[in-house]
Amino acid sequence: SSELSQDPAVSVALGQTVRITCLGDSLRSHYYTTWYQQKPGQAPVLVIYGRNNRPSGIPDRFSGSSSRNTASLTITGAQADDEAAYYCTSRDSGGYPRFGGGTKVTVL
Amino acid sequence: QVQLVQSGGEVKGPGASVKVSCKASGYTFSSFGIVWVRQAPGQGFEWMGWVSANNDSRNYAQNFQDRVTMTTETSTTTAYMELRTLRPDDTAVYYCARYANFYDSGGYAELFDFWGQGTLVAVSS
């Protein structure tokens, strides 16, 4: 089982806001959570890192936040193109990078 | 632009070895390490390990420490991952990614900021 827990699936109406959460005791450490987007048949894409940083080319409707042992990725004004699986990652209790189980986002 | 191009898919029998390559371009290869991550069919991701760009340091996940070797060649800007004693449950897409880190007053982040296209390794008798 993953030390980082994510809801398996969530749906959002087109143009609405969805929050994807990542829960884990290791998130209390000084390591930030990083978020990746993966569409079917494609490699992952980095979407959020650090406190709330987006790589070049990632729309500003993606944002990140964290509190205690929970990290969140928020999509404000979801678009059809945002339909994908989203994975959080951070260090686990043993100090190794660990991925959450992923959340599949469906845009209705 | 940064690109990581991996070698093609492989089919192997149980007990065999596989070596996957990852050719990097579009950046200074010696400035960034490489990580390897795998994804079993329909599953999430598993971090396998990291190797420095100049091949003098590596860190493997405990699950793979006795079966994996990761190397880099700066002359060809290519990274390699060899996995030995393959089992059917090693069937997965194997990805290389460029490793970067970020830190500010609030903490530290490690990023896999550019990924290869993935290499499917199928293990079957």
PDB file of C-alpha atoms in Angstrom:
ATOM      1  CA  SER A   1       0.000   0.000   0.000  1.00  0.00           C
ATOM      2  CA  SER A   2       1.129   3.551  -0.764  1.00  0.00           C
ATOM      3  CA  GLU A   3       2.223   5.812   2.096  1.00  0.00           C
ATOM      4  CA  LEU A   4       0.638   8.646   0.125  1.00  0.00           C
ATOM      5  CA  SER A   5      -3.117   8.250  -0.185  1.00  0.00           C
ATOM      6  CA  GLN A   6      -5.183   9.704  -2.980  1.00  0.00           C
ATOM      7  CA  ASP A   7      -8.835   9.260  -3.872  1.00  0.00           C
ATOM      8  CA  PRO A   8      -8.957   6.926  -6.887  1.00  0.00           C
ATOM      9  CA  ALA A   9     -11.299   9.081  -8.925  1.00  0.00           C
ATOM     10  CA  VAL A  10     -13.082  12.408  -8.947  1.00  0.00           C
ATOM     11  CA  SER A  11     -15.292  14.155 -11.454  1.00  0.00           C
ATOM     12  CA  VAL A  12     -15.821  17.837 -12.160  1.00  0.00           C
ATOM     13  CA  ALA A  13     -18.156  19.765 -14.409  1.00  0.00           C
ATOM     14  CA  LEU A  14     -16.565  21.715 -17.215  1.00  0.00           C
ATOM     15  CA  GLY A  15     -15.443  25.114 -15.927  1.00  0.00           C
ATOM     16  CA  GLN A  16     -15.826  24.200 -12.271  1.00  0.00           C
ATOM     17  CA  THR A  17     -13.173  23.731  -9.593  1.00  0.00           C
ATOM     18  CA  VAL A  18     -11.792  20.433  -8.374  1.00  0.00           C
ATOM     19  CA  ARG A  19      -9.358  19.724  -5.541  1.00  0.00           C
ATOM     20  CA  ILE A  20      -7.225  16.599  -5.530  1.00  0.00           C
ATOM     21  CA  THR A  21      -5.736  15.631  -2.199  1.00  0.00           C
ATOM     22  CA  CYS A  22      -2.713  13.636  -1.138  1.00  0.00           C
ATOM     23  CA  LEU A  23      -2.569  12.430   2.449  1.00  0.00           C
ATOM     24  CA  GLY A  24       0.466  11.105   4.243  1.00  0.00           C
ATOM     25  CA  ASP A  25       2.336  11.449   7.507  1.00  0.00           C
ATOM     26  CA  SER A  26       5.588  11.951   5.596  1.00  0.00           C
ATOM     27  CA  LEU A  27       4.137  15.157   4.150  1.00  0.00           C
ATOM     28  CA  ARG A  28       4.787  16.805   7.510  1.00  0.00           C
ATOM     29  CA  SER A  29       8.498  16.832   6.639  1.00  0.00           C
ATOM     30  CA  HIS A  30      10.379  19.655   4.964  1.00  0.00           C
ATOM     31  CA  TYR A  31       9.953  17.998   1.560  1.00  0.00           C
ATOM     32  CA  TYR A  32       7.388  19.639  -0.670  1.00  0.00           C
ATOM     33  CA  THR A  33       4.881  17.555  -2.576  1.00  0.00           C
ATOM     34  CA  THR A  34       5.271  17.459  -6.346  1.00  0.00           C
ATOM     35  CA  TRP A  35       2.375  16.816  -8.724  1.00  0.00           C
ATOM     36  CA  TYR A  36       2.317  15.099 -12.123  1.00  0.00           C
ATOM     37  CA  GLN A  37      -0.359  14.738 -14.775  1.00  0.00           C
ATOM     38  CA  GLN A  38      -0.559  11.623 -16.921  1.00  0.00           C
ATOM     39  CA  LYS A  39      -2.871  11.164 -19.858  1.00  0.00           C
ATOM     40  CA  PRO A  40      -3.556   7.657 -21.239  1.00  0.00           C
ATOM     41  CA  GLY A  41      -0.651   6.265 -23.199  1.00  0.00           C
ATOM     42  CA  GLN A  42       1.603   9.210 -22.401  1.00  0.00           C
ATOM     43  CA  ALA A  43       4.491   9.940 -20.079  1.00  0.00           C
ATOM     44  CA  PRO A  44       3.822  12.027 -16.981  1.00  0.00           C
ATOM     45  CA  VAL A  45       4.113  15.802 -17.057  1.00  0.00           C
ATOM     46  CA  LEU A  46       5.249  17.918 -14.114  1.00  0.00           C
ATOM     47  CA  VAL A  47       2.498  20.376 -13.129  1.00  0.00           C
ATOM     48  CA  ILE A  48       3.284  21.710  -9.618  1.00  0.00           C
ATOM     49  CA  TYR A  49       6.402  21.765  -7.452  1.00  0.00           C
ATOM     50  CA  GLY A  50       7.586  23.576  -4.347  1.00  0.00           C
ATOM     51  CA  ARG A  51       5.204  25.780  -2.431  1.00  0.00           C
ATOM     52  CA  ASN A  52       3.102  26.493  -5.535  1.00  0.00           C
ATOM     53  CA  ASN A  53       5.266  26.663  -8.647  1.00  0.00           C
ATOM     54  CA  ARG A  54       4.272  25.801 -12.198  1.00  0.00           C
ATOM     55  CA  PRO A  55       6.755  24.864 -14.925  1.00  0.00           C
ATOM     56  CA  SER A  56       6.657  26.827 -18.124  1.00  0.00           C
ATOM     57  CA  GLY A  57       3.629  25.898 -20.191  1.00  0.00           C
ATOM     58  CA  ILE A  58       1.401  24.769 -17.320  1.00  0.00           C
ATOM     59  CA  PRO A  59      -1.754  26.905 -17.175  1.00  0.00           C
ATOM     60  CA  ASP A  60      -2.337  29.058 -14.116  1.00  0.00           C
ATOM     61  CA  ARG A  61      -5.605  27.248 -13.393  1.00  0.00           C
ATOM     62  CA  PHE A  62      -3.378  24.646 -11.679  1.00  0.00           C
ATOM     63  CA  SER A  63      -2.305  25.484  -8.140  1.00  0.00           C
ATOM     64  CA  GLY A  64      -0.887  23.653  -5.168  1.00  0.00           C
ATOM     65  CA  SER A  65      -1.166  23.999  -1.418  1.00  0.00           C
ATOM     66  CA  SER A  66      -0.457  22.015   1.709  1.00  0.00           C
ATOM     67  CA  SER A  67      -1.438  21.884   5.348  1.00  0.00           C
ATOM     68  CA  ARG A  68      -0.101  19.498   7.980  1.00  0.00           C
ATOM     69  CA  ASN A  69      -0.181  16.040   6.408  1.00  0.00           C
ATOM     70  CA  THR A  70      -2.273  16.921   3.357  1.00  0.00           C
ATOM     71  CA  ALA A  71      -1.183  18.339   0.026  1.00  0.00           C
ATOM     72  CA  SER A  72      -3.678  19.528  -2.558  1.00  0.00           C
ATOM     73  CA  LEU A  73      -3.745  20.205  -6.255  1.00  0.00           C
ATOM     74  CA  THR A  74      -6.549  22.489  -7.380  1.00  0.00           C
ATOM     75  CA  ILE A  75      -7.803  22.985 -10.907  1.00  0.00           C
ATOM     76  CA  THR A  76      -9.824  26.192 -11.099  1.00  0.00           C
ATOM     77  CA  GLY A  77     -12.038  26.239 -14.162  1.00  0.00           C
ATOM     78  CA  ALA A  78     -11.405  22.691 -15.329  1.00  0.00           C
ATOM     79  CA  GLN A  79     -11.093  22.130 -19.063  1.00  0.00           C
ATOM     80  CA  ALA A  80     -11.677  19.004 -21.119  1.00  0.00           C
ATOM     81  CA  ASP A  81      -7.930  18.799 -21.664  1.00  0.00           C
ATOM     82  CA  ASP A  82      -7.419  18.397 -17.913  1.00  0.00           C
ATOM     83  CA  GLU A  83      -8.983  14.941 -17.951  1.00  0.00           C
ATOM     84  CA  ALA A  84      -6.121  12.754 -16.775  1.00  0.00           C
ATOM     85  CA  ALA A  85      -4.651  10.949 -13.800  1.00  0.00           C
ATOM     86  CA  TYR A  86      -2.815  13.072 -11.256  1.00  0.00           C
ATOM     87  CA  TYR A  87      -0.087  11.731  -9.006  1.00  0.00           C
ATOM     88  CA  CYS A  88       1.510  13.285  -5.954  1.00  0.00           C
ATOM     89  CA  THR A  89       5.023  12.433  -4.878  1.00  0.00           C
ATOM     90  CA  SER A  90       7.242  13.190  -1.930  1.00  0.00           C
ATOM     91  CA  ARG A  91       9.712  11.371   0.275  1.00  0.00           C
ATOM     92  CA  ASP A  92       8.430   8.429   2.305  1.00  0.00           C
ATOM     93  CA  SER A  93       9.304   7.611   5.893  1.00  0.00           C
ATOM     94  CA  GLY A  94      12.413   5.777   4.713  1.00  0.00           C
ATOM     95  CA  GLY A  95      13.641   8.818   2.800  1.00  0.00           C
ATOM     96  CA  TYR A  96      12.891   7.493  -0.678  1.00  0.00           C
ATOM     97  CA  PRO A  97      10.679   9.144  -3.326  1.00  0.00           C
ATOM     98  CA  ARG A  98       7.193   7.694  -3.233  1.00  0.00           C
ATOM     99  CA  PHE A  99       4.185   8.223  -5.477  1.00  0.00           C
ATOM    100  CA  GLY A 100       0.594   8.365  -4.427  1.00  0.00           C
ATOM    101  CA  GLY A 101      -1.792   5.908  -6.020  1.00  0.00           C
ATOM    102  CA  GLY A 102      -3.140   8.532  -8.417  1.00  0.00           C
ATOM    103  CA  THR A 103      -6.483  10.276  -8.896  1.00  0.00           C
ATOM    104  CA  LYS A 104      -8.321   9.975 -12.182  1.00  0.00           C
ATOM    105  CA  VAL A 105     -10.078  13.233 -12.991  1.00  0.00           C
ATOM    106  CA  THR A 106     -13.090  13.097 -15.291  1.00  0.00           C
ATOM    107  CA  VAL A 107     -14.374  16.363 -16.750  1.00  0.00           C
ATOM    108  CA  LEU A 108     -18.108  16.174 -17.361  1.00  0.00           C
TER     109      LEU A 108
ATOM    110  CA  GLN B   1      14.249  21.719 -26.171  1.00  0.00           C
ATOM    111  CA  VAL B   2      14.901  19.078 -23.561  1.00  0.00           C
ATOM    112  CA  GLN B   3      14.296  15.565 -24.848  1.00  0.00           C
ATOM    113  CA  LEU B   4      14.809  12.115 -23.404  1.00  0.00           C
ATOM    114  CA  VAL B   5      14.459   9.344 -25.979  1.00  0.00           C
ATOM    115  CA  GLN B   6      14.332   5.768 -24.746  1.00  0.00           C
ATOM    116  CA  SER B   7      15.091   2.509 -26.490  1.00  0.00           C
ATOM    117  CA  GLY B   8      12.349   0.295 -27.861  1.00  0.00           C
ATOM    118  CA  GLY B   9      10.198  -2.286 -26.172  1.00  0.00           C
ATOM    119  CA  GLU B  10      11.572  -5.649 -25.118  1.00  0.00           C
ATOM    120  CA  VAL B  11      10.167  -9.105 -24.513  1.00  0.00           C
ATOM    121  CA  LYS B  12      12.171 -11.256 -22.126  1.00  0.00           C
ATOM    122  CA  GLY B  13      11.866 -14.623 -20.496  1.00  0.00           C
ATOM    123  CA  PRO B  14      11.944 -15.103 -16.728  1.00  0.00           C
ATOM    124  CA  GLY B  15      15.486 -14.945 -15.356  1.00  0.00           C
ATOM    125  CA  ALA B  16      16.804 -12.837 -18.227  1.00  0.00           C
ATOM    126  CA  SER B  17      18.198  -9.315 -18.059  1.00  0.00           C
ATOM    127  CA  VAL B  18      17.156  -6.146 -19.857  1.00  0.00           C
ATOM    128  CA  LYS B  19      19.049  -2.927 -20.471  1.00  0.00           C
ATOM    129  CA  VAL B  20      17.084   0.204 -21.332  1.00  0.00           C
ATOM    130  CA  SER B  21      18.772   3.318 -22.701  1.00  0.00           C
ATOM    131  CA  CYS B  22      17.764   6.964 -22.369  1.00  0.00           C
ATOM    132  CA  LYS B  23      19.373   9.453 -24.753  1.00  0.00           C
ATOM    133  CA  ALA B  24      19.252  13.024 -23.483  1.00  0.00           C
ATOM    134  CA  SER B  25      19.505  16.221 -25.509  1.00  0.00           C
ATOM    135  CA  GLY B  26      18.705  19.926 -25.280  1.00  0.00           C
ATOM    136  CA  TYR B  27      20.438  20.623 -21.971  1.00  0.00           C
ATOM    137  CA  THR B  28      23.790  20.295 -20.217  1.00  0.00           C
ATOM    138  CA  PHE B  29      23.760  16.601 -19.420  1.00  0.00           C
ATOM    139  CA  SER B  30      26.392  16.882 -16.702  1.00  0.00           C
ATOM    140  CA  SER B  31      24.211  19.230 -14.643  1.00  0.00           C
ATOM    141  CA  PHE B  32      21.308  16.874 -13.914  1.00  0.00           C
ATOM    142  CA  GLY B  33      20.965  13.341 -12.637  1.00  0.00           C
ATOM    143  CA  ILE B  34      18.575  10.778 -14.062  1.00  0.00           C
ATOM    144  CA  VAL B  35      15.890   8.802 -12.254  1.00  0.00           C
ATOM    145  CA  TRP B  36      14.158   5.626 -13.361  1.00  0.00           C
ATOM    146  CA  VAL B  37      10.519   4.996 -12.576  1.00  0.00           C
ATOM    147  CA  ARG B  38       8.313   2.121 -13.655  1.00  0.00           C
ATOM    148  CA  GLN B  39       4.579   1.676 -14.083  1.00  0.00           C
ATOM    149  CA  ALA B  40       3.008  -1.759 -14.185  1.00  0.00           C
ATOM    150  CA  PRO B  41      -0.050  -2.131 -16.457  1.00  0.00           C
ATOM    151  CA  GLY B  42      -2.955  -0.165 -15.040  1.00  0.00           C
ATOM    152  CA  GLN B  43      -0.981   0.702 -11.920  1.00  0.00           C
ATOM    153  CA  GLY B  44       0.768   3.657 -10.363  1.00  0.00           C
ATOM    154  CA  PHE B  45       4.418   4.574 -10.337  1.00  0.00           C
ATOM    155  CA  GLU B  46       7.351   2.996  -8.542  1.00  0.00           C
ATOM    156  CA  TRP B  47      10.622   4.879  -8.130  1.00  0.00           C
ATOM    157  CA  MET B  48      13.551   2.589  -8.889  1.00  0.00           C
ATOM    158  CA  GLY B  49      16.547   4.786  -8.317  1.00  0.00           C
ATOM    159  CA  TRP B  50      18.743   7.701  -9.274  1.00  0.00           C
ATOM    160  CA  VAL B  51      22.133   8.045 -10.898  1.00  0.00           C
ATOM    161  CA  SER B  52      24.290  11.145 -11.098  1.00  0.00           C
ATOM    162  CA  ALA B  53      25.070  12.613 -14.481  1.00  0.00           C
ATOM    163  CA  ASN B  54      28.788  11.915 -14.136  1.00  0.00           C
ATOM    164  CA  ASN B  55      28.140   8.330 -13.007  1.00  0.00           C
ATOM    165  CA  ASP B  56      29.905   8.659  -9.678  1.00  0.00           C
ATOM    166  CA  SER B  57      26.898   8.307  -7.387  1.00  0.00           C
ATOM    167  CA  ARG B  58      23.685   6.321  -7.331  1.00  0.00           C
ATOM    168  CA  ASN B  59      20.841   5.493  -4.983  1.00  0.00           C
ATOM    169  CA  TYR B  60      18.548   2.534  -5.545  1.00  0.00           C
ATOM    170  CA  ALA B  61      15.190   1.708  -4.043  1.00  0.00           C
ATOM    171  CA  GLN B  62      15.453  -1.141  -1.561  1.00  0.00           C
ATOM    172  CA  ASN B  63      13.205  -3.339  -3.708  1.00  0.00           C
ATOM    173  CA  PHE B  64      15.744  -3.285  -6.542  1.00  0.00           C
ATOM    174  CA  GLN B  65      19.131  -2.933  -4.857  1.00  0.00           C
ATOM    175  CA  ASP B  66      20.369  -6.423  -5.694  1.00  0.00           C
ATOM    176  CA  ARG B  67      18.980  -6.552  -9.257  1.00  0.00           C
ATOM    177  CA  VAL B  68      19.450  -3.131 -10.842  1.00  0.00           C
ATOM    178  CA  THR B  69      22.376  -1.140 -12.168  1.00  0.00           C
ATOM    179  CA  MET B  70      22.031   2.450 -13.360  1.00  0.00           C
ATOM    180  CA  THR B  71      24.789   4.166 -15.289  1.00  0.00           C
ATOM    181  CA  THR B  72      25.405   7.249 -17.394  1.00  0.00           C
ATOM    182  CA  GLU B  73      27.796   8.100 -20.217  1.00  0.00           C
ATOM    183  CA  THR B  74      28.547  11.794 -20.502  1.00  0.00           C
ATOM    184  CA  SER B  75      30.292  11.300 -23.869  1.00  0.00           C
ATOM    185  CA  THR B  76      27.021  10.159 -25.429  1.00  0.00           C
ATOM    186  CA  THR B  77      24.615  11.904 -22.984  1.00  0.00           C
ATOM    187  CA  THR B  78      22.938   8.565 -22.422  1.00  0.00           C
ATOM    188  CA  ALA B  79      21.685   6.890 -19.277  1.00  0.00           C
ATOM    189  CA  TYR B  80      21.155   3.167 -18.874  1.00  0.00           C
ATOM    190  CA  MET B  81      19.129   0.977 -16.556  1.00  0.00           C
ATOM    191  CA  GLU B  82      19.823  -2.738 -16.392  1.00  0.00           C
ATOM    192  CA  LEU B  83      17.441  -5.016 -14.504  1.00  0.00           C
ATOM    193  CA  ARG B  84      18.485  -8.621 -13.939  1.00  0.00           C
ATOM    194  CA  THR B  85      16.736 -11.831 -12.972  1.00  0.00           C
ATOM    195  CA  LEU B  86      13.485 -10.677 -14.511  1.00  0.00           C
ATOM    196  CA  ARG B  87      10.166 -11.968 -13.202  1.00  0.00           C
ATOM    197  CA  PRO B  88       6.689 -11.733 -14.746  1.00  0.00           C
ATOM    198  CA  ASP B  89       5.782  -9.024 -12.248  1.00  0.00           C
ATOM    199  CA  ASP B  90       8.563  -6.866 -13.693  1.00  0.00           C
ATOM    200  CA  THR B  91       6.334  -6.367 -16.728  1.00  0.00           C
ATOM    201  CA  ALA B  92       5.911  -2.609 -16.863  1.00  0.00           C
ATOM    202  CA  VAL B  93       6.635   0.580 -18.739  1.00  0.00           C
ATOM    203  CA  TYR B  94      10.010   1.888 -17.631  1.00  0.00           C
ATOM    204  CA  TYR B  95      10.595   5.632 -17.717  1.00  0.00           C
ATOM    205  CA  CYS B  96      13.706   7.726 -17.364  1.00  0.00           C
ATOM    206  CA  ALA B  97      13.329  11.306 -16.200  1.00  0.00           C
ATOM    207  CA  ARG B  98      15.627  14.223 -15.582  1.00  0.00           C
ATOM    208  CA  TYR B  99      16.151  14.895 -11.899  1.00  0.00           C
ATOM    209  CA  ALA B 100      16.176  18.450 -10.581  1.00  0.00           C
ATOM    210  CA  ASN B 101      15.784  19.935  -7.151  1.00  0.00           C
ATOM    211  CA  PHE B 102      14.304  23.084  -5.786  1.00  0.00           C
ATOM    212  CA  TYR B 103      14.455  24.700  -2.384  1.00  0.00           C
ATOM    213  CA  ASP B 104      13.263  27.829  -0.687  1.00  0.00           C
ATOM    214  CA  SER B 105      12.750  28.996   2.868  1.00  0.00           C
ATOM    215  CA  GLY B 106       9.879  26.556   3.293  1.00  0.00           C
ATOM    216  CA  GLY B 107      11.526  23.374   2.230  1.00  0.00           C
ATOM    217  CA  TYR B 108      12.900  21.207  -0.499  1.00  0.00           C
ATOM    218  CA  ALA B 109      11.392  19.604  -3.593  1.00  0.00           C
ATOM    219  CA  GLU B 110      12.723  17.081  -6.046  1.00  0.00           C
ATOM    220  CA  LEU B 111      11.392  17.231  -9.544  1.00  0.00           C
ATOM    221  CA  PHE B 112      11.319  14.791 -12.400  1.00  0.00           C
ATOM    222  CA  ASP B 113      10.888  17.614 -14.834  1.00  0.00           C
ATOM    223  CA  PHE B 114      11.307  15.927 -18.229  1.00  0.00           C
ATOM    224  CA  TRP B 115      10.433  12.329 -19.007  1.00  0.00           C
ATOM    225  CA  GLY B 116      11.288   9.842 -21.706  1.00  0.00           C
ATOM    226  CA  GLN B 117       8.479   8.299 -23.719  1.00  0.00           C
ATOM    227  CA  GLY B 118       8.676   5.036 -21.791  1.00  0.00           C
ATOM    228  CA  THR B 119       9.872   1.547 -22.696  1.00  0.00           C
ATOM    229  CA  LEU B 120       7.592  -1.448 -22.314  1.00  0.00           C
ATOM    230  CA  VAL B 121       9.380  -4.480 -20.925  1.00  0.00           C
ATOM    231  CA  ALA B 122       7.276  -7.626 -21.024  1.00  0.00           C
ATOM    232  CA  VAL B 123       8.423 -10.689 -19.101  1.00  0.00           C
ATOM    233  CA  SER B 124       6.769 -13.901 -20.148  1.00  0.00           C
ATOM    234  CA  SER B 125       7.634 -17.512 -20.678  1.00  0.00           C
TER     235      SER B 125
END
